[in-house]
Amino acid sequence: MVVFRGNTIPRFMKETLQAFPKADQLHPDAFGALVSLVFNRGGSVSGERRSEMLNIRNLVPSKNYKAIAQEIIDMKRLWYGKGLDGLLKRRDEEAALIKACA
């Protein structure tokens, strides 16, 4: 837990800010959900499988919580029908947390 709090979380907060500049200016719950997303997916916004990540990057400065949440829902297209129900649920929960910030 000491390593997780002292090293892992700060590392992924930094990576989240690289992926989504100004994300730390969002509601803390929304920022936390984006940190979770980057922890699980990485911070790349390049490529067809990352189109929603790029869209989120573009939405963060406007603090459009509903649209950011929808992008997280939309990225579930990558995992439907692959037996990854836990991952799909995680994306739903991240999206709900962000949407609640609106």
XYZ file of N, CA and C in Angstrom:
306
model
N 0.827 -1.187 0.000
C 0.000 0.000 0.000
C 0.874 1.255 0.000
N 1.984 1.208 0.704
C 2.890 2.360 0.746
C 3.432 2.650 -0.661
N 3.828 1.605 -1.375
C 4.355 1.774 -2.731
C 3.242 2.249 -3.674
N 2.058 1.691 -3.520
C 0.933 2.081 -4.368
C 0.619 3.567 -4.212
N 0.522 4.013 -2.976
C 0.202 5.426 -2.712
C 1.364 6.356 -3.031
N 2.564 5.909 -2.725
C 3.733 6.774 -2.885
C 4.310 6.809 -4.279
N 4.122 5.722 -5.036
C 4.736 5.643 -6.365
C 3.726 5.432 -7.493
N 2.877 4.437 -7.333
C 1.980 4.064 -8.431
C 0.972 5.163 -8.734
N 0.262 5.620 -7.732
C -0.754 6.653 -7.961
C -0.126 7.933 -8.519
N 0.957 8.460 -7.936
C 1.559 9.663 -8.529
C 2.008 9.451 -9.978
N 2.542 8.280 -10.279
C 2.974 7.976 -11.643
C 1.799 8.035 -12.620
N 0.672 7.443 -12.238
C -0.468 7.421 -13.140
C -1.221 8.750 -13.161
N -1.122 9.529 -12.109
C -1.664 10.889 -12.165
C -0.884 11.708 -13.198
N 0.431 11.560 -13.183
C 1.278 12.267 -14.148
C 0.967 11.801 -15.568
N 0.836 10.496 -15.768
C 0.518 9.966 -17.092
C -0.858 10.436 -17.561
N -1.805 10.543 -16.623
C -3.141 11.042 -16.958
C -3.068 12.482 -17.432
N -2.266 13.288 -16.778
C -2.119 14.690 -17.191
C -1.394 14.823 -18.529
N -0.525 13.884 -18.844
C 0.114 13.896 -20.161
C -0.908 13.535 -21.240
N -1.764 12.570 -20.945
C -2.791 12.144 -21.901
C -3.898 13.186 -22.021
N -4.291 13.738 -20.873
C -5.428 14.654 -20.809
C -5.015 15.936 -20.073
N -4.309 16.839 -20.774
C -3.884 18.079 -20.106
C -5.070 18.798 -19.452
N -4.818 19.349 -18.289
C -5.799 20.085 -17.485
C -6.828 19.174 -16.804
N -6.632 17.863 -16.869
C -7.572 16.947 -16.210
C -7.621 17.189 -14.705
N -6.540 17.710 -14.142
C -6.529 17.996 -12.707
C -7.401 19.200 -12.352
N -7.925 19.894 -13.357
C -8.847 20.997 -13.115
C -10.304 20.535 -13.128
N -10.513 19.258 -13.417
C -11.853 18.680 -13.356
C -12.229 18.431 -11.899
N -13.483 18.119 -11.662
C -13.916 17.679 -10.342
C -13.005 16.516 -9.924
N -12.607 16.437 -8.655
C -11.707 15.361 -8.214
C -12.202 13.943 -8.550
N -13.502 13.723 -8.507
C -14.020 12.397 -8.863
C -13.797 12.091 -10.343
N -13.972 13.092 -11.186
C -13.748 12.907 -12.626
C -12.264 12.658 -12.893
N -11.414 13.408 -12.233
C -9.973 13.196 -12.395
C -9.596 11.792 -11.945
N -10.138 11.368 -10.814
C -9.856 10.021 -10.319
C -10.302 8.941 -11.284
N -11.457 9.131 -11.911
C -11.941 8.154 -12.891
C -11.015 8.112 -14.109
N -10.498 9.251 -14.521
C -9.562 9.265 -15.646
C -8.227 8.625 -15.266
N -7.791 8.810 -14.033
C -6.583 8.129 -13.564
C -6.805 6.616 -13.619
N -7.970 6.165 -13.205
C -8.306 4.745 -13.276
C -8.258 4.253 -14.721
N -8.817 5.030 -15.626
C -8.824 4.668 -17.040
C -7.395 4.529 -17.569
N -6.552 5.495 -17.270
C -5.167 5.459 -17.735
C -4.399 4.332 -17.055
N -4.675 4.064 -15.803
C -4.049 2.949 -15.099
C -4.335 1.643 -15.832
N -5.552 1.491 -16.316
C -5.968 0.258 -16.986
C -5.621 0.205 -18.469
N -5.653 1.348 -19.163
C -5.467 1.367 -20.624
C -4.171 2.013 -21.076
N -3.511 2.740 -20.200
C -2.378 3.528 -20.644
C -2.865 4.881 -21.139
N -1.936 5.744 -21.466
C -2.300 7.111 -21.808
C -2.240 7.464 -23.280
N -1.979 6.499 -24.141
C -1.884 6.801 -25.563
C -3.221 7.293 -26.111
N -3.152 8.264 -26.991
C -4.348 8.778 -27.672
C -4.215 8.600 -29.184
N -3.283 7.753 -29.617
C -3.011 7.539 -31.040
C -3.579 6.204 -31.512
N -4.149 6.207 -32.693
C -4.626 4.983 -33.317
C -6.131 4.821 -33.223
N -6.648 3.950 -34.084
C -8.096 3.732 -34.162
C -8.679 3.199 -32.861
N -7.942 2.355 -32.166
C -8.432 1.800 -30.900
C -8.372 2.825 -29.762
N -7.862 3.996 -30.061
C -7.716 5.052 -29.052
C -8.509 6.298 -29.405
N -9.437 6.186 -30.334
C -10.178 7.372 -30.784
C -10.953 8.023 -29.640
N -11.540 7.231 -28.767
C -12.278 7.810 -27.634
C -11.330 8.508 -26.658
N -10.120 7.977 -26.514
C -9.131 8.624 -25.644
C -8.782 10.013 -26.196
N -8.608 10.100 -27.515
C -8.328 11.396 -28.141
C -9.516 12.339 -27.961
N -10.716 11.824 -28.111
C -11.907 12.660 -27.904
C -11.969 13.183 -26.473
N -11.644 12.326 -25.513
C -11.626 12.765 -24.108
C -10.604 13.882 -23.930
N -9.435 13.710 -24.511
C -8.400 14.748 -24.426
C -8.950 16.093 -24.895
N -9.711 16.069 -25.974
C -10.259 17.302 -26.527
C -11.417 17.856 -25.704
N -12.089 17.011 -24.935
C -13.237 17.440 -24.126
C -12.851 17.948 -22.737
N -11.721 17.514 -22.229
C -11.334 17.872 -20.853
C -11.306 19.378 -20.614
N -10.700 20.197 -21.493
C -10.648 21.635 -21.189
C -12.021 22.289 -21.018
N -13.038 21.762 -21.706
C -14.380 22.349 -21.587
C -15.163 21.788 -20.402
N -14.572 20.807 -19.711
C -15.218 20.163 -18.557
C -16.605 19.617 -18.922
N -16.693 19.055 -20.105
C -17.954 18.498 -20.584
C -18.079 17.072 -20.034
N -18.504 16.987 -18.785
C -18.540 15.710 -18.069
C -19.421 14.672 -18.767
N -20.551 15.090 -19.253
C -21.455 14.130 -19.908
C -20.824 13.549 -21.166
N -20.174 14.380 -21.957
C -19.537 13.901 -23.186
C -18.321 13.024 -22.872
N -17.554 13.380 -21.849
C -16.414 12.553 -21.437
C -16.919 11.173 -21.009
N -17.972 11.157 -20.211
C -18.558 9.886 -19.765
C -19.026 9.055 -20.954
N -19.629 9.705 -21.938
C -20.109 8.975 -23.115
C -18.954 8.364 -23.896
N -17.849 9.050 -23.966
C -16.678 8.495 -24.656
C -16.187 7.224 -23.959
N -16.245 7.210 -22.637
C -15.838 6.006 -21.906
C -16.801 4.862 -22.201
N -18.085 5.165 -22.249
C -19.079 4.150 -22.626
C -18.801 3.661 -24.049
N -18.529 4.589 -24.952
C -18.313 4.239 -26.357
C -17.091 3.341 -26.553
N -16.062 3.505 -25.728
C -14.864 2.686 -25.908
C -15.091 1.220 -25.541
N -16.206 0.936 -24.900
C -16.517 -0.462 -24.577
C -16.667 -1.307 -25.838
N -16.812 -0.661 -27.000
C -16.909 -1.372 -28.281
C -15.731 -2.333 -28.470
N -14.614 -1.993 -27.851
C -13.396 -2.785 -28.009
C -13.468 -4.146 -27.313
N -14.359 -4.270 -26.325
C -14.337 -5.466 -25.482
C -15.636 -6.257 -25.464
N -16.673 -5.773 -26.166
C -17.941 -6.508 -26.196
C -17.725 -7.915 -26.747
N -18.399 -8.883 -26.140
C -18.373 -10.253 -26.622
C -17.060 -10.971 -26.422
N -16.201 -10.471 -25.566
C -14.893 -11.083 -25.340
C -14.759 -11.665 -23.941
N -15.897 -11.779 -23.230
C -15.851 -12.355 -21.891
C -15.185 -11.465 -20.864
N -15.222 -10.181 -21.090
C -14.572 -9.222 -20.194
C -15.610 -8.380 -19.463
N -16.580 -9.053 -18.884
C -17.678 -8.350 -18.224
C -17.199 -7.441 -17.098
N -16.183 -7.847 -16.369
C -15.643 -7.006 -15.298
C -15.078 -5.708 -15.829
N -14.402 -5.782 -16.957
C -13.836 -4.584 -17.570
C -14.944 -3.666 -18.073
N -15.975 -4.247 -18.678
C -17.108 -3.440 -19.145
C -17.788 -2.739 -17.971
N -17.922 -3.455 -16.870
C -18.520 -2.864 -15.668
C -17.641 -1.732 -15.124
N -16.330 -1.927 -15.151
C -15.406 -0.889 -14.679
C -15.571 0.385 -15.506
N -15.670 0.248 -16.826
C -15.880 1.429 -17.672
C -17.207 2.100 -17.349
N -18.260 1.303 -17.118
C -19.562 1.877 -16.742
C -19.454 2.673 -15.452
N -18.718 2.139 -14.494
C -18.595 2.817 -13.195
C -17.766 4.089 -13.314
N -16.710 4.056 -14.125
C -15.928 5.281 -14.354
C -16.796 6.349 -15.021
N -17.563 5.929 -16.017
C -18.426 6.862 -16.724
C -19.479 7.443 -15.783
N -20.077 6.616 -14.939
C -21.093 7.097 -14.002
C -20.491 8.102 -13.019
N -19.278 7.842 -12.559
C -18.623 8.761 -11.631
C -18.385 10.118 -12.298
N -17.952 10.097 -13.543
C -17.708 11.355 -14.265
C -19.024 12.071 -14.550
N -20.012 11.335 -15.005
C -21.310 11.951 -15.325
C -21.926 12.614 -14.091
N -21.726 12.025 -12.925
C -22.274 12.582 -11.681
C -21.643 13.930 -11.326
N -20.533 14.260 -11.948
C -19.861 15.543 -11.679
C -20.503 16.701 -12.445
N -21.368 16.374 -13.399
C -21.993 17.416 -14.239
C -22.944 18.279 -13.427
